[in-house]
Amino acid sequence: MPSIEPIGNLQAIAPHIIVIITAIVALLLDLIPWSKRKGFIVAVSILGVIVAIIVTLLQFPLIKELKSPYFFYGMVALDNYALFFNILFLIICGLSLLLSSDYVRKMDINL
């Protein structure tokens, strides 16, 4: 069994942290009364997804330097397989943001 680092490395979950912070920022922007333009919130959300994709792509060279691909008591794995699916899910997230904002605009849904 490969060795497992108990405490972990925040760099292993950096894309997830970026997506969570982006979601919190988008929710807080939606609370502001002057932010009736939902396009700005969508743009901030897509920017956060793009930053998370870039951080994920920057993690590929780090895989070779790791002594163990497991972090947080084995709950997080950082390997090519995990990074591929991180990128895939982030692309799907960005596309769903684009499509949902267009749908809301076309259907004239007042949120």
mmCIF file with all atom_site columns, C-alpha atoms in Angstrom:
data_model
loop_
_atom_site.group_PDB
_atom_site.id
_atom_site.type_symbol
_atom_site.label_atom_id
_atom_site.label_alt_id
_atom_site.label_comp_id
_atom_site.label_asym_id
_atom_site.label_entity_id
_atom_site.label_seq_id
_atom_site.pdbx_PDB_ins_code
_atom_site.Cartn_x
_atom_site.Cartn_y
_atom_site.Cartn_z
_atom_site.occupancy
_atom_site.B_iso_or_equiv
_atom_site.pdbx_formal_charge
_atom_site.auth_seq_id
_atom_site.auth_comp_id
_atom_site.auth_asym_id
_atom_site.auth_atom_id
_atom_site.pdbx_PDB_model_num
ATOM 1   C CA . MET A 1 1   ? 0.000   0.000  0.000   1.00 0.00 ? 1   MET A CA 1
ATOM 2   C CA . PRO A 1 2   ? 1.405   3.423  -0.879  1.00 0.00 ? 2   PRO A CA 1
ATOM 3   C CA . SER A 1 3   ? 2.225   5.837  1.866   1.00 0.00 ? 3   SER A CA 1
ATOM 4   C CA . ILE A 1 4   ? -0.427  8.339  2.843   1.00 0.00 ? 4   ILE A CA 1
ATOM 5   C CA . GLU A 1 5   ? 0.352   11.864 4.000   1.00 0.00 ? 5   GLU A CA 1
ATOM 6   C CA . PRO A 1 6   ? -1.852  12.492 7.050   1.00 0.00 ? 6   PRO A CA 1
ATOM 7   C CA . ILE A 1 7   ? -2.163  16.270 7.063   1.00 0.00 ? 7   ILE A CA 1
ATOM 8   C CA . GLY A 1 8   ? -2.226  16.813 3.333   1.00 0.00 ? 8   GLY A CA 1
ATOM 9   C CA . ASN A 1 9   ? -1.347  19.555 0.987   1.00 0.00 ? 9   ASN A CA 1
ATOM 10  C CA . LEU A 1 10  ? -3.759  22.365 0.222   1.00 0.00 ? 10  LEU A CA 1
ATOM 11  C CA . GLN A 1 11  ? -2.338  22.478 -3.271  1.00 0.00 ? 11  GLN A CA 1
ATOM 12  C CA . ALA A 1 12  ? -4.036  19.125 -3.911  1.00 0.00 ? 12  ALA A CA 1
ATOM 13  C CA . ILE A 1 13  ? -7.475  20.659 -3.328  1.00 0.00 ? 13  ILE A CA 1
ATOM 14  C CA . ALA A 1 14  ? -6.735  24.160 -4.639  1.00 0.00 ? 14  ALA A CA 1
ATOM 15  C CA . PRO A 1 15  ? -9.167  23.910 -7.624  1.00 0.00 ? 15  PRO A CA 1
ATOM 16  C CA . HIS A 1 16  ? -11.959 22.867 -5.273  1.00 0.00 ? 16  HIS A CA 1
ATOM 17  C CA . ILE A 1 17  ? -11.195 25.745 -2.911  1.00 0.00 ? 17  ILE A CA 1
ATOM 18  C CA . ILE A 1 18  ? -11.267 28.174 -5.856  1.00 0.00 ? 18  ILE A CA 1
ATOM 19  C CA . VAL A 1 19  ? -14.686 26.898 -6.980  1.00 0.00 ? 19  VAL A CA 1
ATOM 20  C CA . ILE A 1 20  ? -16.065 27.158 -3.432  1.00 0.00 ? 20  ILE A CA 1
ATOM 21  C CA . ILE A 1 21  ? -14.756 30.722 -2.986  1.00 0.00 ? 21  ILE A CA 1
ATOM 22  C CA . THR A 1 22  ? -16.176 31.669 -6.399  1.00 0.00 ? 22  THR A CA 1
ATOM 23  C CA . ALA A 1 23  ? -19.581 30.278 -5.427  1.00 0.00 ? 23  ALA A CA 1
ATOM 24  C CA . ILE A 1 24  ? -19.553 32.244 -2.162  1.00 0.00 ? 24  ILE A CA 1
ATOM 25  C CA . VAL A 1 25  ? -18.586 35.435 -4.015  1.00 0.00 ? 25  VAL A CA 1
ATOM 26  C CA . ALA A 1 26  ? -21.375 34.861 -6.581  1.00 0.00 ? 26  ALA A CA 1
ATOM 27  C CA . LEU A 1 27  ? -23.934 34.364 -3.799  1.00 0.00 ? 27  LEU A CA 1
ATOM 28  C CA . LEU A 1 28  ? -22.772 37.513 -2.010  1.00 0.00 ? 28  LEU A CA 1
ATOM 29  C CA . LEU A 1 29  ? -22.895 39.506 -5.258  1.00 0.00 ? 29  LEU A CA 1
ATOM 30  C CA . ASP A 1 30  ? -26.462 38.343 -5.789  1.00 0.00 ? 30  ASP A CA 1
ATOM 31  C CA . LEU A 1 31  ? -27.423 39.796 -2.402  1.00 0.00 ? 31  LEU A CA 1
ATOM 32  C CA . ILE A 1 32  ? -26.277 43.287 -3.345  1.00 0.00 ? 32  ILE A CA 1
ATOM 33  C CA . PRO A 1 33  ? -29.271 45.356 -4.532  1.00 0.00 ? 33  PRO A CA 1
ATOM 34  C CA . TRP A 1 34  ? -27.386 47.071 -7.355  1.00 0.00 ? 34  TRP A CA 1
ATOM 35  C CA . SER A 1 35  ? -26.342 43.745 -8.871  1.00 0.00 ? 35  SER A CA 1
ATOM 36  C CA . LYS A 1 36  ? -29.509 43.251 -10.899 1.00 0.00 ? 36  LYS A CA 1
ATOM 37  C CA . ARG A 1 37  ? -27.348 42.530 -13.913 1.00 0.00 ? 37  ARG A CA 1
ATOM 38  C CA . LYS A 1 38  ? -26.993 38.776 -13.631 1.00 0.00 ? 38  LYS A CA 1
ATOM 39  C CA . GLY A 1 39  ? -24.458 38.779 -16.475 1.00 0.00 ? 39  GLY A CA 1
ATOM 40  C CA . PHE A 1 40  ? -21.825 40.149 -14.102 1.00 0.00 ? 40  PHE A CA 1
ATOM 41  C CA . ILE A 1 41  ? -22.403 37.301 -11.645 1.00 0.00 ? 41  ILE A CA 1
ATOM 42  C CA . VAL A 1 42  ? -22.197 34.749 -14.446 1.00 0.00 ? 42  VAL A CA 1
ATOM 43  C CA . ALA A 1 43  ? -18.949 36.349 -15.658 1.00 0.00 ? 43  ALA A CA 1
ATOM 44  C CA . VAL A 1 44  ? -17.448 36.134 -12.165 1.00 0.00 ? 44  VAL A CA 1
ATOM 45  C CA . SER A 1 45  ? -18.519 32.484 -11.940 1.00 0.00 ? 45  SER A CA 1
ATOM 46  C CA . ILE A 1 46  ? -17.027 31.601 -15.323 1.00 0.00 ? 46  ILE A CA 1
ATOM 47  C CA . LEU A 1 47  ? -13.821 33.418 -14.405 1.00 0.00 ? 47  LEU A CA 1
ATOM 48  C CA . GLY A 1 48  ? -13.580 31.313 -11.244 1.00 0.00 ? 48  GLY A CA 1
ATOM 49  C CA . VAL A 1 49  ? -14.062 28.116 -13.243 1.00 0.00 ? 49  VAL A CA 1
ATOM 50  C CA . ILE A 1 50  ? -11.361 29.183 -15.725 1.00 0.00 ? 50  ILE A CA 1
ATOM 51  C CA . VAL A 1 51  ? -8.945  29.920 -12.871 1.00 0.00 ? 51  VAL A CA 1
ATOM 52  C CA . ALA A 1 52  ? -9.701  26.484 -11.385 1.00 0.00 ? 52  ALA A CA 1
ATOM 53  C CA . ILE A 1 53  ? -8.984  24.844 -14.761 1.00 0.00 ? 53  ILE A CA 1
ATOM 54  C CA . ILE A 1 54  ? -5.660  26.687 -15.003 1.00 0.00 ? 54  ILE A CA 1
ATOM 55  C CA . VAL A 1 55  ? -4.682  25.630 -11.474 1.00 0.00 ? 55  VAL A CA 1
ATOM 56  C CA . THR A 1 56  ? -5.615  22.036 -12.321 1.00 0.00 ? 56  THR A CA 1
ATOM 57  C CA . LEU A 1 57  ? -3.473  22.139 -15.463 1.00 0.00 ? 57  LEU A CA 1
ATOM 58  C CA . LEU A 1 58  ? -0.571  23.462 -13.393 1.00 0.00 ? 58  LEU A CA 1
ATOM 59  C CA . GLN A 1 59  ? -0.859  20.436 -11.113 1.00 0.00 ? 59  GLN A CA 1
ATOM 60  C CA . PHE A 1 60  ? 0.159   17.942 -13.834 1.00 0.00 ? 60  PHE A CA 1
ATOM 61  C CA . PRO A 1 61  ? 3.933   18.591 -13.446 1.00 0.00 ? 61  PRO A CA 1
ATOM 62  C CA . LEU A 1 62  ? 3.615   18.279 -9.649  1.00 0.00 ? 62  LEU A CA 1
ATOM 63  C CA . ILE A 1 63  ? 2.564   14.635 -9.896  1.00 0.00 ? 63  ILE A CA 1
ATOM 64  C CA . LYS A 1 64  ? 6.096   13.502 -10.697 1.00 0.00 ? 64  LYS A CA 1
ATOM 65  C CA . GLU A 1 65  ? 7.514   15.306 -7.650  1.00 0.00 ? 65  GLU A CA 1
ATOM 66  C CA . LEU A 1 66  ? 5.125   13.775 -5.118  1.00 0.00 ? 66  LEU A CA 1
ATOM 67  C CA . LYS A 1 67  ? 6.296   10.948 -2.917  1.00 0.00 ? 67  LYS A CA 1
ATOM 68  C CA . SER A 1 68  ? 2.677   9.921  -2.384  1.00 0.00 ? 68  SER A CA 1
ATOM 69  C CA . PRO A 1 69  ? -0.377  10.773 -4.511  1.00 0.00 ? 69  PRO A CA 1
ATOM 70  C CA . TYR A 1 70  ? -2.716  10.556 -1.496  1.00 0.00 ? 70  TYR A CA 1
ATOM 71  C CA . PHE A 1 71  ? -3.595  13.383 0.859   1.00 0.00 ? 71  PHE A CA 1
ATOM 72  C CA . PHE A 1 72  ? -5.876  14.005 3.830   1.00 0.00 ? 72  PHE A CA 1
ATOM 73  C CA . TYR A 1 73  ? -5.636  10.456 5.176   1.00 0.00 ? 73  TYR A CA 1
ATOM 74  C CA . GLY A 1 74  ? -6.217  8.960  1.732   1.00 0.00 ? 74  GLY A CA 1
ATOM 75  C CA . MET A 1 75  ? -9.410  10.884 0.976   1.00 0.00 ? 75  MET A CA 1
ATOM 76  C CA . VAL A 1 76  ? -7.851  12.895 -1.876  1.00 0.00 ? 76  VAL A CA 1
ATOM 77  C CA . ALA A 1 77  ? -5.820  11.390 -4.694  1.00 0.00 ? 77  ALA A CA 1
ATOM 78  C CA . LEU A 1 78  ? -3.721  13.554 -6.982  1.00 0.00 ? 78  LEU A CA 1
ATOM 79  C CA . ASP A 1 79  ? -2.912  11.604 -10.124 1.00 0.00 ? 79  ASP A CA 1
ATOM 80  C CA . ASN A 1 80  ? -3.523  11.889 -13.868 1.00 0.00 ? 80  ASN A CA 1
ATOM 81  C CA . TYR A 1 81  ? -6.891  10.171 -13.569 1.00 0.00 ? 81  TYR A CA 1
ATOM 82  C CA . ALA A 1 82  ? -8.149  12.579 -10.891 1.00 0.00 ? 82  ALA A CA 1
ATOM 83  C CA . LEU A 1 83  ? -6.842  15.650 -12.721 1.00 0.00 ? 83  LEU A CA 1
ATOM 84  C CA . PHE A 1 84  ? -8.487  14.549 -15.978 1.00 0.00 ? 84  PHE A CA 1
ATOM 85  C CA . PHE A 1 85  ? -11.863 14.280 -14.284 1.00 0.00 ? 85  PHE A CA 1
ATOM 86  C CA . ASN A 1 86  ? -11.344 17.591 -12.458 1.00 0.00 ? 86  ASN A CA 1
ATOM 87  C CA . ILE A 1 87  ? -10.821 19.284 -15.821 1.00 0.00 ? 87  ILE A CA 1
ATOM 88  C CA . LEU A 1 88  ? -13.773 17.438 -17.373 1.00 0.00 ? 88  LEU A CA 1
ATOM 89  C CA . PHE A 1 89  ? -16.147 18.450 -14.568 1.00 0.00 ? 89  PHE A CA 1
ATOM 90  C CA . LEU A 1 90  ? -14.907 22.048 -14.574 1.00 0.00 ? 90  LEU A CA 1
ATOM 91  C CA . ILE A 1 91  ? -15.511 22.310 -18.334 1.00 0.00 ? 91  ILE A CA 1
ATOM 92  C CA . ILE A 1 92  ? -19.016 20.891 -17.850 1.00 0.00 ? 92  ILE A CA 1
ATOM 93  C CA . CYS A 1 93  ? -19.591 23.424 -15.056 1.00 0.00 ? 93  CYS A CA 1
ATOM 94  C CA . GLY A 1 94  ? -18.482 26.317 -17.270 1.00 0.00 ? 94  GLY A CA 1
ATOM 95  C CA . LEU A 1 95  ? -20.686 25.169 -20.147 1.00 0.00 ? 95  LEU A CA 1
ATOM 96  C CA . SER A 1 96  ? -23.689 24.796 -17.867 1.00 0.00 ? 96  SER A CA 1
ATOM 97  C CA . LEU A 1 97  ? -23.123 28.340 -16.570 1.00 0.00 ? 97  LEU A CA 1
ATOM 98  C CA . LEU A 1 98  ? -23.054 29.659 -20.130 1.00 0.00 ? 98  LEU A CA 1
ATOM 99  C CA . LEU A 1 99  ? -26.126 27.710 -21.213 1.00 0.00 ? 99  LEU A CA 1
ATOM 100 C CA . SER A 1 100 ? -28.173 28.502 -18.114 1.00 0.00 ? 100 SER A CA 1
ATOM 101 C CA . SER A 1 101 ? -27.535 32.241 -18.346 1.00 0.00 ? 101 SER A CA 1
ATOM 102 C CA . ASP A 1 102 ? -28.623 32.206 -21.990 1.00 0.00 ? 102 ASP A CA 1
ATOM 103 C CA . TYR A 1 103 ? -31.736 30.185 -21.094 1.00 0.00 ? 103 TYR A CA 1
ATOM 104 C CA . VAL A 1 104 ? -32.711 32.575 -18.300 1.00 0.00 ? 104 VAL A CA 1
ATOM 105 C CA . ARG A 1 105 ? -32.270 35.547 -20.643 1.00 0.00 ? 105 ARG A CA 1
ATOM 106 C CA . LYS A 1 106 ? -34.287 33.975 -23.489 1.00 0.00 ? 106 LYS A CA 1
ATOM 107 C CA . MET A 1 107 ? -37.157 32.827 -21.260 1.00 0.00 ? 107 MET A CA 1
ATOM 108 C CA . ASP A 1 108 ? -37.201 36.186 -19.477 1.00 0.00 ? 108 ASP A CA 1
ATOM 109 C CA . ILE A 1 109 ? -37.073 34.539 -16.063 1.00 0.00 ? 109 ILE A CA 1
ATOM 110 C CA . ASN A 1 110 ? -36.912 37.095 -13.293 1.00 0.00 ? 110 ASN A CA 1
ATOM 111 C CA . LEU A 1 111 ? -34.711 35.748 -10.518 1.00 0.00 ? 111 LEU A CA 1
#
